[in-house]
Every structure is written in structure tokens, then in C-alpha cells.
Tab-separated table of C-alpha atoms in Angstrom:
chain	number	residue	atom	x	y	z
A	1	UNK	CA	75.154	-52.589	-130.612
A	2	UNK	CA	77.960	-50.916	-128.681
A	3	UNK	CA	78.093	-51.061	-124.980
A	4	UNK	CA	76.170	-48.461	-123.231
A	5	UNK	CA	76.942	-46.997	-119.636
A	6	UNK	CA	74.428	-45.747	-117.599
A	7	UNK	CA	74.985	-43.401	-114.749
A	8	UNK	CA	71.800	-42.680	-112.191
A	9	UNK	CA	71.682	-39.656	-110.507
A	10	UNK	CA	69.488	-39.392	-106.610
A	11	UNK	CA	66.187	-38.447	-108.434
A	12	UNK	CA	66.314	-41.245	-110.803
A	13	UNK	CA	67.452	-43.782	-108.238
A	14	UNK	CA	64.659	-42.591	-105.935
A	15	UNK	CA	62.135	-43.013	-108.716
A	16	UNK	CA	63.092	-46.523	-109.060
A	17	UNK	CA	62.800	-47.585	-105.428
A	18	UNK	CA	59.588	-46.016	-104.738
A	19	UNK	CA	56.498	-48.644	-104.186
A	20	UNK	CA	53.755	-46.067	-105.572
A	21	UNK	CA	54.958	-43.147	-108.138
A	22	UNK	CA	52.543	-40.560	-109.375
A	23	UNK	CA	52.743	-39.126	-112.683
A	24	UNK	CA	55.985	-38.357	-114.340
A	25	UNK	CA	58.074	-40.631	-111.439
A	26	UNK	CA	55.786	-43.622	-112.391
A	27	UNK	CA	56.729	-42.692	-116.348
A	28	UNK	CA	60.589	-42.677	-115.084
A	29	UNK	CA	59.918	-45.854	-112.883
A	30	UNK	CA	58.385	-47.680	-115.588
A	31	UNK	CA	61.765	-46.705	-118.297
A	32	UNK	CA	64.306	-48.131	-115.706
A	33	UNK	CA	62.673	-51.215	-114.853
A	34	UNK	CA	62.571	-51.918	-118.589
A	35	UNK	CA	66.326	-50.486	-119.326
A	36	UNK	CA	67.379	-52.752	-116.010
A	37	UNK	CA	65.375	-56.262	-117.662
A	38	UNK	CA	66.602	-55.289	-121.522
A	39	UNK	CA	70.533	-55.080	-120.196
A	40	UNK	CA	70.212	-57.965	-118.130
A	41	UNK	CA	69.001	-59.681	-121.065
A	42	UNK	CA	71.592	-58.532	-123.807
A	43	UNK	CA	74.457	-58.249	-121.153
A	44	UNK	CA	75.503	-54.921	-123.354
A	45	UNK	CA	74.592	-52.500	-120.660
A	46	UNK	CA	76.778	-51.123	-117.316
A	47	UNK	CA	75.024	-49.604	-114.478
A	48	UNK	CA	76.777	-47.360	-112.157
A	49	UNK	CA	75.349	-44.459	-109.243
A	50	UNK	CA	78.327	-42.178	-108.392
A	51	UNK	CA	78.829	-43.612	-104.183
A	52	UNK	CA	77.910	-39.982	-103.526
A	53	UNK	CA	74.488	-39.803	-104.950
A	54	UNK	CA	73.686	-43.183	-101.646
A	55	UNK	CA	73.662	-41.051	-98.779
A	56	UNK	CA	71.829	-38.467	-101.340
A	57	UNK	CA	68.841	-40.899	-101.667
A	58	UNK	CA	69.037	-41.776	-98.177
A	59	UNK	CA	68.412	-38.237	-97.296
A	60	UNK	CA	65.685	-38.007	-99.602
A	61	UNK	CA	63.801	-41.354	-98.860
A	62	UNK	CA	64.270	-40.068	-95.224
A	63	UNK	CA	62.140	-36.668	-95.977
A	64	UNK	CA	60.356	-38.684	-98.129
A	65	UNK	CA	58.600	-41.206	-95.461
A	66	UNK	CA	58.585	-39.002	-92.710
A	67	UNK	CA	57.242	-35.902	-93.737
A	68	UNK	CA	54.069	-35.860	-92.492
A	69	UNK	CA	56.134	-37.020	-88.658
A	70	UNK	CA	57.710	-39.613	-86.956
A	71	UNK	CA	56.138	-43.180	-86.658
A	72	UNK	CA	57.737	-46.319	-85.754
A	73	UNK	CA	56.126	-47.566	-88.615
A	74	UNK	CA	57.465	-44.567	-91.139
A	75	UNK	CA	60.260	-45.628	-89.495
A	76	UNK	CA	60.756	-48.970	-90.505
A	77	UNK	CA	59.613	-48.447	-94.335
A	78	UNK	CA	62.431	-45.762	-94.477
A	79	UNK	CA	65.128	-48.507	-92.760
A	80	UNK	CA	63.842	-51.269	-95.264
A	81	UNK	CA	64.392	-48.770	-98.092
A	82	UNK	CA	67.816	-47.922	-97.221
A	83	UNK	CA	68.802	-51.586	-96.672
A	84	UNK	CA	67.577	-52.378	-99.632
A	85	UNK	CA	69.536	-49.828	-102.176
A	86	UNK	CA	72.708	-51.287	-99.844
A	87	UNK	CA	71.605	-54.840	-101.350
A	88	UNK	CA	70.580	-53.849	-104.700
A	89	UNK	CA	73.460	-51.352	-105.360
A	90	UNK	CA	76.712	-52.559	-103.094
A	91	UNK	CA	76.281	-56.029	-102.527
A	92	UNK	CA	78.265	-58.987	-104.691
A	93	UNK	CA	75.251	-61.693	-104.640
A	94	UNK	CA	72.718	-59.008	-106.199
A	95	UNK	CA	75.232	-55.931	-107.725
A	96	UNK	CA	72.197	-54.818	-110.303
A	97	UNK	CA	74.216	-51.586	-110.099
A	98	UNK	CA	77.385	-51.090	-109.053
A	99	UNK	CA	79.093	-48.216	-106.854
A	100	UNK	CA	81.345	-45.745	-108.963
A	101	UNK	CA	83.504	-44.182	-106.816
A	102	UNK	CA	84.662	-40.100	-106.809
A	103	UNK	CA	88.368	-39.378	-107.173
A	104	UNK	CA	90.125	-35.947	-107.719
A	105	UNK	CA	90.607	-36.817	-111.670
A	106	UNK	CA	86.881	-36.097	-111.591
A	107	UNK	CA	87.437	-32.522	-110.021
A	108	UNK	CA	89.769	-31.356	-112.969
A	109	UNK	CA	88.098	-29.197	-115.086
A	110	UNK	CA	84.439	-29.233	-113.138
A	111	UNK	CA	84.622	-25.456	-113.255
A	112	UNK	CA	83.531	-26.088	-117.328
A	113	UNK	CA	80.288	-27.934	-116.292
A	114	UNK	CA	79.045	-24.936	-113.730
A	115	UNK	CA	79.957	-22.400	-117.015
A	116	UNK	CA	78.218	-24.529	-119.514
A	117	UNK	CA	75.166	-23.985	-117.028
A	118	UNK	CA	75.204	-20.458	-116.562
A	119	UNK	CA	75.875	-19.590	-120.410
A	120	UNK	CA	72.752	-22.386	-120.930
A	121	UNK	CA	70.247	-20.498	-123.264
A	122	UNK	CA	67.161	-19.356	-121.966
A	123	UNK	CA	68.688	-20.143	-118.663
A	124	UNK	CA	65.160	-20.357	-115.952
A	125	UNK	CA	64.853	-21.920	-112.191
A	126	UNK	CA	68.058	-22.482	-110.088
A	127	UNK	CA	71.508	-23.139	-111.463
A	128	UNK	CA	73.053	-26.152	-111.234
A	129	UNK	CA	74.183	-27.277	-107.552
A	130	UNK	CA	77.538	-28.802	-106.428
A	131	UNK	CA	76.137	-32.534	-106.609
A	132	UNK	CA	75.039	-32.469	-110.553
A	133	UNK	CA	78.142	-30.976	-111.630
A	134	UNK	CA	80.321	-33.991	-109.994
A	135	UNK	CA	77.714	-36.356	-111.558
A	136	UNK	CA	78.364	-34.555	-115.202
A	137	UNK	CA	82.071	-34.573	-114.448
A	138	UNK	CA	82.033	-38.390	-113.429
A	139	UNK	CA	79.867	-38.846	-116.484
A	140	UNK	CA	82.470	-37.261	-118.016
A	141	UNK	CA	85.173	-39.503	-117.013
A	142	UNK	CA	83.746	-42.563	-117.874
A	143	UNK	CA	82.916	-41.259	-121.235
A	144	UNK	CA	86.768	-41.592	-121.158
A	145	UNK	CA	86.382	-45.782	-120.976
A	146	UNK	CA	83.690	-46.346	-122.811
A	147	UNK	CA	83.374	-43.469	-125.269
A	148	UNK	CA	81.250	-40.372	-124.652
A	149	UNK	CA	78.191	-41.812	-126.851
A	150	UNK	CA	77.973	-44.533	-125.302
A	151	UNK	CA	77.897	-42.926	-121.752
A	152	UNK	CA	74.603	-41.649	-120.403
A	153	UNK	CA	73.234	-39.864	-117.109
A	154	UNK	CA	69.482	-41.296	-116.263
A	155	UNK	CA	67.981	-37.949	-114.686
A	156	UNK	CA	64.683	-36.382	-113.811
A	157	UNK	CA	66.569	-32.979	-113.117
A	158	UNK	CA	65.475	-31.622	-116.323
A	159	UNK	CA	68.623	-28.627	-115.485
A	160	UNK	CA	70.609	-31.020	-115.299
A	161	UNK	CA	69.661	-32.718	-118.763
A	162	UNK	CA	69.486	-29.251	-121.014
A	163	UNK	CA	73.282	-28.927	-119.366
A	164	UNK	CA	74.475	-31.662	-121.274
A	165	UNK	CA	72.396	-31.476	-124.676
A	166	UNK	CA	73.597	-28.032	-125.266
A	167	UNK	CA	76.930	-29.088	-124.889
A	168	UNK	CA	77.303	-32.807	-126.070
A	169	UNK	CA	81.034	-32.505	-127.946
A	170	UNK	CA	82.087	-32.141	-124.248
A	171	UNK	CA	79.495	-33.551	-121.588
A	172	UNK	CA	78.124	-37.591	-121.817
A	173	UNK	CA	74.587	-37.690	-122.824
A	174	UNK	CA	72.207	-37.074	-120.005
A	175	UNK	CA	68.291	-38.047	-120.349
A	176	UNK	CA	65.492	-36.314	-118.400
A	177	UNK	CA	63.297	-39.244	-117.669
A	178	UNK	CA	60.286	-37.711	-117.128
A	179	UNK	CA	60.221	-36.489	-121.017
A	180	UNK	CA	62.846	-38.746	-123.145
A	181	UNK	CA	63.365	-42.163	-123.799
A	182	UNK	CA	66.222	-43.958	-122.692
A	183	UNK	CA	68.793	-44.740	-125.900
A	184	UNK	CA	69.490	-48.577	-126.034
A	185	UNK	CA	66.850	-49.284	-123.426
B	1	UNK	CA	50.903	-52.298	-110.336
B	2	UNK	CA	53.912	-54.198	-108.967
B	3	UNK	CA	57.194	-53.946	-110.749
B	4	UNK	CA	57.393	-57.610	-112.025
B	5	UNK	CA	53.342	-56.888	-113.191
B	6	UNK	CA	54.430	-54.006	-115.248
B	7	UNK	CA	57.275	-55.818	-116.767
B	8	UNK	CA	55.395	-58.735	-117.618
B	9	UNK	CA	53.127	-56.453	-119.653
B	10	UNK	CA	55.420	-54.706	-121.360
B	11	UNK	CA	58.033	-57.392	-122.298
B	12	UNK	CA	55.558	-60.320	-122.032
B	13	UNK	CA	55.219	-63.319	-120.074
B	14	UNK	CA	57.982	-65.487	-121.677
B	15	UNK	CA	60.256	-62.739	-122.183
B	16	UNK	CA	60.104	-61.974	-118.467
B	17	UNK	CA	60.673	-65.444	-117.962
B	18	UNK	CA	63.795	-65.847	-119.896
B	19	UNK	CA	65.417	-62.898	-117.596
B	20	UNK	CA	67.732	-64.518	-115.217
B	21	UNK	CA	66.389	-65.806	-111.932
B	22	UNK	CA	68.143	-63.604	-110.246
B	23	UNK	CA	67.296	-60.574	-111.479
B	24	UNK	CA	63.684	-61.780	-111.137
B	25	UNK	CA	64.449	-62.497	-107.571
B	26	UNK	CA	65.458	-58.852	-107.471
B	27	UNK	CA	62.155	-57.523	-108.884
B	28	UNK	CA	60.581	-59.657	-106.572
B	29	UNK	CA	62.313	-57.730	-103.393
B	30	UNK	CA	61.557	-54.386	-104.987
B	31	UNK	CA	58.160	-55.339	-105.436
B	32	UNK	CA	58.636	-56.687	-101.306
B	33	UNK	CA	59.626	-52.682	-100.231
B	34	UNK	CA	56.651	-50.778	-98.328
B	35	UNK	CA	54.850	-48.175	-100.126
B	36	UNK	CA	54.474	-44.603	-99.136
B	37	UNK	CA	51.001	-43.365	-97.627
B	38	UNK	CA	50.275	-41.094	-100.390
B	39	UNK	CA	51.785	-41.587	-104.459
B	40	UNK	CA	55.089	-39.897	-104.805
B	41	UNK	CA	55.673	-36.779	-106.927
B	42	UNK	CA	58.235	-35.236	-109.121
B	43	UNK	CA	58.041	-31.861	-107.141
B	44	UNK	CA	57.970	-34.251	-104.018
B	45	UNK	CA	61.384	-35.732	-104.707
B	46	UNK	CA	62.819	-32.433	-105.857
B	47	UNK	CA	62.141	-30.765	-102.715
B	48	UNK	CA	63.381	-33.526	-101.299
B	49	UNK	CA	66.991	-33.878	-102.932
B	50	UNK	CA	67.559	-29.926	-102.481
């Protein structure tokens, strides 16, 4: 079996970190926990989240726990979220998933990912934003390294999925987890 | 069901085992996090990464 990359978006990081999913996020939960052990265990599989998509989860973790209004207590399970994707994602002793940094070489050409979108057939909801595209175009890049097969964007942006199916000779593979299975998982 | 419950069940017991102990110890703090007051939706987190 080749080595597979996997790139997590905000949505599917968000998935993983949450205590008690409902529905399609406890389907998506449930994929990456078993992708996570099954890597571990054949030491084929790379994990990377694109250093933008952290403060991205942050964000959303923050609306997340205090929506319904400000608590100490709301508080504090936000705080102990966020240091917890810090230990999980950028520290050396636990590194499940390591930081992939964005450079310019993944600006070059990004206008190609925001044209794929718009020509998408039967094209519904909103277009792709600023965020996905550098995701696809850092997919992209590290399709470069480890071959565009074998390079593939966990998701539960279902846009952001349909982007790169319809145009797979040119984008990495990208895999709506709320309605695919993960390839080498 | 906690994450190290769920994995136990679908890789079984001695598979789960045979993971490293330190990715174990990992599922173990993700298991640790609080949980929110109500389950968490799809439409939940995409209103919430827009």
C-alpha cells in the first residue's frame, strides 16, 4: 500500500474534537478516529491541517460553546478545547497531526480552484470561500511530494468535495465525510 | 460513547491494545475534553466556520 496523505480541513477537525456529535458529525467522528488508530498502526499514513485552518477551529469551537452566552464554565470547556488541538496538533511529545504551513508557492495558480467551482455542474448553495480554495491549493502542493492519489482532503464541506471530484486530473482527492468513506482508512 | 469505547468496538479489544501507548494516551485526553450542553450538528458547525 502506498503512502497516503491526509489533509483536514476546520469542519473535519472540529468534528473530531467534539465530546458529543449528532448525526452526520458523529458518522465523520467515528471515520477519523478509525483512519487516526489504522495509520498509527501501519505507519503508512501522514496527517497534516494547513496552520491556517487552527485559528479557524478556534473561532468555531468559540461560537460553538458559547452560543447560547457567556459562562465561566462555557468558558473553560472552550479554553480546554483550544489547548488541547495546540497539544494534539503542534506539540513534539504527542504530534498526532502535524502543522503544514502556507507559503506563496501555494498561491500560484489558486485562481484555477475558484474557476473549477464556478464552472462545477449543477452548481447550488454558496461558492467556494477564500479558506477552501487555499486548502485545495495546499492539497495541491503536496500532491506534488507524495503524488496526487495518494493525497486526500478529509472534509464535511460537501462544496468543497464535488470541487475536487469533478476535477481530479488537477485537484488531490477530497472526501465529504459525512457521505464517503475514507480511502486507506 | 467515548472515543477509546467506540474504537474498541470497531477494531476490537486486542487490536486497540496493540496501538501504541501513546496514541492510546491520546484517545484517553480526547475522551478527557468537556462535552457541549446540547449534541453538535453539521448545520451547527457550518454556521459556525462561515
Amino acid at each position: 500500500m502506498g503512502q497516503y496523505c491526509y489533509l483536514f480541513d476546520a469542519s473535519a477537525l472540529v468534528a473530531l474534537l467534539l465530546k458529543n456529535p449528532d448525526g452526520d458529525v458523529k458518522i465523520a467522528k467515528g471515520k477519523i478516529l478509525k483512519l487516526l488508530a489504522n495509520g498509527r498502526k501501519n505507519e503508512n499514513s501522514l496527517f497534516f491541517v494547513p496552520n491556517i485552518c487552527m485559528a479557524e477551529v478556534s473561532s468555531a469551537l468559540a461560537k460553538i460553546f458559547l452560543a447560547d452566552g457567556y459562562t465561566e464554565q462555557r468558558e473553560n470547556s472552550y479554553r480546554q478545547h483550544v489547548e488541547f488541538l495546540l497539544e494534539w496538533v503542534s506539540s513534539k511529545k504527542r504530534h498526532v497531526i502535524q502543522t503544514y504551513a502556507l507559503k506563496r508557492s501555494h498561491l500560484v495558480d489558486i485562481e484555477h480552484i475558484f474557476i473549477a467551482d464556478r464552472k462545477l455542474p449543477g452548481r447550488k448553495g454558496n461558492p467556494l470561500s477564500g479558506h477552501d480554495g487555499i486548502i485545495i491549493a495546499m492539497g495541491r502542493v503536496l500532491g506534488r511530494t507524495y503524488g496526487n492519489g495518494n493525497v486526500i482532503i478529509l472534509t464535511l464541506d460537501g462544496r468543497m468535495a464535488d470541487v475536487c471530484v469533478h476535477n481530479r486530473d488537477f485537484f488531490p482527492h477530497a472526501i465529504d465525510l459525512a457521505r464517503q468513506e475514507i480511502p486507506g482508512a | 460513547m467515548s472515543s477509546k469505547k467506540f474504537l474498541i468496538s470497531a477494531m476490537g479489544r486486542k487490536n486497540y491494545l496493540n496501538l501504541s501507548k501513546s496514541f492510546r494516551e491520546n484517545i484517553d485526553l480526547l475522551d478527557k475534553l468537556p462535552p457541549t450542553a446540547k449534541p453538535v450538528t453539521l448545520k451547527q458547525i457550518e454556521n459556525a466556520l462561515k
